[in-house]
Amino acid sequence: MHNRWKIVILLLMIVSLMSGCFGKKEVLEPLQPSKIKVIYQTEEAFDLDYGKYFKMNYPQIEVEVIPKIQVLKNLGKMIIPDEYDSEVRKLLERSGADVLLLDQQNFEQFAANGKLYGIDEAIRQDNYDIKGFMPGLIDVIKNLGDGKLYGLTPAVYNKALRYNTALFRENQIDPPTNKMTWREVFELGARFSNIKHGDRPVRGVFLDDLRGVGDLMYDIAKTYGLQLFDPKGEKVLINSKGWKEAMSLATDAVRNNVVYFDPVAQLDSSKNLFDDGVAAMTFKGVPHAGEVGFNTDKAPVEWEAVTVPIDPADESTGVYLDSLFAIAADSSNKRAAWEFVKFVCGPEMAHARSKTMDGTLPSRTGYVKEFKGKSMEAFYMLKVKQADSIRQSGRVPFKFFTLFDEPLREELQAVVDNKKSVDEAAVVLEAKAQELLIQARAASGKKP
């Protein structure tokens, strides 16, 4: 009996040692007075956005800002997108920064290359609240890190469908509702085709941030999560059922004068049909203090907002992630760096951001219910999904899209003019896109 107990105790010790070896995870040490380097646009912008708040809460942490804007100075006047991205990556890699400010593409690449510190264990260790973020947002960030969390974002940019309440009321047309489809939005917009406001025709849907039917097709495709390329970025997939449906919706809307693009408004924000009261609906981001009607002499349009169009099978929307904060894997000040990341992405900064409204939304819910009397519910209602599965693929050179713009415009215009069917245009576009993809890769030296 005595020997049996010895064996039991020995086995328990072995199990305990094994679990200690296999379950050991890095635990961040207690915070000490320290200094961290943070990459941000400029030192002035950092102080305005975060620096003054962080210093008040963490006087023991000194922050040195490495300005990202120096990349623009290095490139000179002529800036090519691929070259800019390359220079930004060089700065991020060589700066020795503890905290990196990354866009979605660089975040994904740095995570894949082992250059970022996983913060899952730090979150558990500090009982840091990540349930307060927008539904789906943490999952989107984890997907960028192949299932592991490497960073957080304090703010997001997304859109809602605004509508002119006076135009709908005066013409006895039921206003848009949350979670409509693109087809339903276009059908609603078509009801304004013969209506005038004074001596000016009313446009059903005004799109001031899109250049034409190609951009509209892309936006529809994003709603349905369509992929323009295969996972390796080697094969173009535009000649497919989903893409042809997106083409059909976009070209029909343009042909029937349901949507209206105004190149003048793209250059001059003061010339905007919706702000002039002659467009029933438009897509806009979060309102900000300098917007027409909030801080100008121009009379405001009476508007409300509902969610952007959805895929009925997936009631979600994309958000733009341009400010992901992550900790460098080789940082020697991980505790201080983590204190910075969790503070700028925490409740205190969400509350502070809700008071300024700079055109972005706090990534945490519950802090912005309304702004200047306008409900912000539509901006938070939908679950978050990856914003752009089309253009933001790090596997495809940016040059491809500049090369593809012209043939895309030509083929879609031929469909609008009833000179080609959608099926015919899709065949031509896939072949041309495949050719241009090879050409763009050769020019950029980017391998699949």
Coordinates of N, CA and C in Angstrom, one line a residue, residues 322-404:
D322 N -7.8 51.1 -41.0 CA -6.6 51.8 -41.4 C -5.7 52.1 -40.2
S323 N -6.1 51.7 -39.0 CA -5.3 52.1 -37.9 C -5.3 50.9 -36.9
L324 N -4.6 49.9 -37.3 CA -4.4 48.7 -36.4 C -3.1 48.9 -35.6
F325 N -3.2 48.9 -34.3 CA -2.1 49.0 -33.4 C -1.6 47.6 -33.0
A326 N -0.3 47.3 -33.3 CA 0.3 46.0 -32.9 C 1.6 46.2 -32.3
I327 N 2.1 45.2 -31.6 CA 3.4 45.3 -30.9 C 4.4 44.4 -31.7
A328 N 5.5 45.0 -31.9 CA 6.6 44.3 -32.6 C 7.0 43.1 -31.8
A329 N 7.2 42.0 -32.5 CA 7.6 40.7 -31.9 C 9.0 40.9 -31.2
D330 N 9.9 41.7 -31.7 CA 11.2 41.8 -31.1 C 11.3 43.0 -30.1
S331 N 10.2 43.6 -29.7 CA 10.2 44.7 -28.8 C 10.7 44.2 -27.4
S332 N 11.5 45.0 -26.8 CA 12.1 44.7 -25.5 C 11.2 45.4 -24.4
N333 N 10.2 46.1 -24.8 CA 9.3 46.8 -23.9 C 7.8 46.4 -24.1
K334 N 7.6 45.1 -24.1 CA 6.3 44.6 -24.4 C 5.2 45.0 -23.4
R335 N 5.5 45.0 -22.2 CA 4.5 45.4 -21.2 C 4.1 46.9 -21.4
A336 N 5.1 47.8 -21.5 CA 4.7 49.2 -21.8 C 4.0 49.3 -23.1
A337 N 4.4 48.6 -24.1 CA 3.8 48.7 -25.4 C 2.3 48.2 -25.3
W338 N 2.1 47.1 -24.6 CA 0.8 46.6 -24.4 C -0.1 47.6 -23.6
E339 N 0.4 48.2 -22.6 CA -0.3 49.2 -21.9 C -0.8 50.3 -22.8
F340 N 0.1 50.7 -23.8 CA -0.3 51.7 -24.8 C -1.4 51.2 -25.6
V341 N -1.3 50.0 -26.2 CA -2.3 49.5 -27.1 C -3.6 49.3 -26.4
K342 N -3.6 48.8 -25.2 CA -4.9 48.5 -24.6 C -5.6 49.8 -24.1
F343 N -4.8 50.9 -23.9 CA -5.3 52.2 -23.5 C -6.0 52.8 -24.7
V344 N -5.2 52.9 -25.8 CA -5.8 53.7 -27.0 C -7.0 53.0 -27.6
C345 N -7.1 51.7 -27.3 CA -8.2 50.9 -27.9 C -9.2 50.6 -26.8
G346 N -9.1 51.2 -25.6 CA -10.0 51.0 -24.5 C -11.1 51.9 -24.3
P347 N -11.9 51.7 -23.3 CA -13.1 52.5 -23.0 C -12.9 54.0 -22.9
E348 N -11.7 54.4 -22.2 CA -11.5 55.8 -22.0 C -11.3 56.5 -23.3
M349 N -10.6 56.0 -24.2 CA -10.4 56.6 -25.5 C -11.6 56.6 -26.4
A350 N -12.4 55.5 -26.3 CA -13.7 55.4 -27.0 C -14.6 56.5 -26.6
H351 N -14.6 56.8 -25.3 CA -15.4 57.9 -24.8 C -14.9 59.3 -25.3
A352 N -13.6 59.4 -25.3 CA -13.0 60.7 -25.7 C -13.3 60.9 -27.2
R353 N -13.2 59.8 -28.0 CA -13.4 59.9 -29.5 C -14.9 60.2 -29.8
S354 N -15.8 59.7 -28.9 CA -17.2 60.0 -29.2 C -17.5 61.5 -29.1
K355 N -16.7 62.3 -28.4 CA -16.9 63.7 -28.3 C -16.4 64.5 -29.4
T356 N -15.5 63.9 -30.2 CA -14.8 64.7 -31.3 C -15.5 64.4 -32.6
M357 N -15.8 63.1 -32.9 CA -16.4 62.7 -34.2 C -15.7 63.3 -35.3
D358 N -14.6 62.7 -35.7 CA -13.7 63.1 -36.8 C -13.9 62.4 -38.1
G359 N -15.1 61.7 -38.2 CA -15.4 61.0 -39.4 C -15.2 59.5 -39.2
T360 N -14.7 59.1 -38.1 CA -14.5 57.6 -37.8 C -15.4 57.3 -36.5
L361 N -15.6 56.1 -36.3 CA -16.4 55.6 -35.2 C -15.6 54.9 -34.2
P362 N -15.8 55.1 -32.9 CA -15.1 54.3 -31.9 C -15.4 52.8 -32.2
S363 N -14.4 52.0 -32.1 CA -14.6 50.5 -32.4 C -15.4 49.8 -31.3
R364 N -15.5 50.5 -30.2 CA -16.3 49.9 -29.1 C -17.7 50.5 -29.1
T365 N -18.7 49.6 -28.8 CA -20.1 50.0 -28.9 C -20.5 50.7 -27.7
G366 N -21.6 51.5 -27.8 CA -22.2 52.1 -26.6 C -21.8 53.5 -26.3
Y367 N -20.8 54.0 -27.1 CA -20.3 55.4 -26.8 C -20.9 56.4 -27.8
V368 N -21.4 56.0 -28.9 CA -22.0 57.0 -29.8 C -23.4 56.5 -30.2
K369 N -24.4 57.1 -29.5 CA -25.8 56.7 -29.9 C -26.4 57.7 -30.9
E370 N -25.9 59.0 -30.7 CA -26.4 60.0 -31.7 C -25.4 61.1 -31.8
F371 N -25.5 61.9 -32.9 CA -24.6 63.0 -33.1 C -25.4 64.1 -33.7
K372 N -25.4 65.3 -33.0 CA -26.1 66.4 -33.5 C -27.6 66.1 -33.8
G373 N -28.2 65.2 -33.0 CA -29.6 64.8 -33.2 C -29.8 63.7 -34.2
K374 N -28.7 63.2 -34.8 CA -28.9 62.1 -35.7 C -28.5 60.8 -35.1
S375 N -29.3 59.8 -35.2 CA -29.1 58.5 -34.7 C -27.9 57.8 -35.4
M376 N -27.0 57.2 -34.6 CA -25.9 56.4 -35.2 C -26.1 54.9 -35.2
E377 N -27.4 54.5 -34.9 CA -27.7 53.1 -34.8 C -27.3 52.3 -36.1
A378 N -27.6 52.9 -37.3 CA -27.3 52.2 -38.5 C -25.8 51.8 -38.7
F379 N -24.9 52.6 -38.1 CA -23.5 52.4 -38.3 C -23.0 51.2 -37.4
Y380 N -23.8 50.9 -36.4 CA -23.4 49.8 -35.5 C -24.3 48.5 -35.6
M381 N -25.3 48.6 -36.4 CA -26.3 47.5 -36.4 C -25.8 46.2 -37.0
L382 N -25.0 46.3 -38.0 CA -24.6 45.1 -38.7 C -23.3 44.5 -38.2
K383 N -23.2 43.2 -38.2 CA -22.0 42.5 -37.8 C -20.9 42.9 -38.8
V384 N -19.6 43.0 -38.3 CA -18.5 43.4 -39.1 C -17.9 42.2 -39.8
K385 N -17.6 42.4 -41.1 CA -16.9 41.4 -41.9 C -15.7 42.1 -42.6
Q386 N -14.8 41.3 -43.1 CA -13.7 41.9 -43.8 C -14.2 42.9 -44.9
A387 N -13.6 44.1 -44.9 CA -14.1 45.2 -45.7 C -13.9 45.0 -47.2
D388 N -12.8 44.6 -47.6 CA -12.5 44.6 -49.0 C -11.7 43.4 -49.4
S389 N -12.5 42.4 -50.0 CA -11.9 41.2 -50.5 C -11.4 41.3 -51.9
I390 N -11.5 42.5 -52.5 CA -11.2 42.7 -53.9 C -9.8 43.5 -54.1
R391 N -9.8 44.7 -53.6 CA -8.6 45.5 -53.9 C -7.5 45.3 -52.8
Q392 N -7.8 45.0 -51.6 CA -6.8 44.9 -50.6 C -6.1 43.6 -50.4
S393 N -6.0 42.9 -51.5 CA -5.2 41.6 -51.4 C -3.8 41.9 -51.6
G394 N -2.9 41.6 -50.7 CA -1.5 41.9 -50.8 C -0.8 41.0 -51.8
R395 N -1.6 40.1 -52.4 CA -1.0 39.2 -53.4 C -1.1 39.7 -54.8
V396 N -1.8 40.8 -55.0 CA -2.0 41.4 -56.3 C -1.5 42.8 -56.3
P397 N -0.6 43.1 -57.3 CA -0.1 44.5 -57.4 C -1.2 45.5 -57.6
F398 N -1.0 46.7 -57.0 CA -1.9 47.8 -57.2 C -2.1 48.2 -58.7
K399 N -1.0 48.0 -59.4 CA -0.9 48.4 -60.8 C -2.0 47.7 -61.6
F400 N -2.3 46.5 -61.2 CA -3.4 45.7 -61.9 C -4.6 46.5 -62.1
F401 N -5.1 47.2 -61.0 CA -6.3 47.9 -61.0 C -6.3 49.1 -61.8
T402 N -5.2 49.8 -61.9 CA -5.1 50.9 -62.8 C -5.1 50.5 -64.2
L403 N -4.5 49.4 -64.5 CA -4.5 48.8 -65.9 C -5.9 48.3 -66.3
F404 N -6.6 47.8 -65.3 CA -7.9 47.1 -65.6 C -9.0 48.1 -65.6

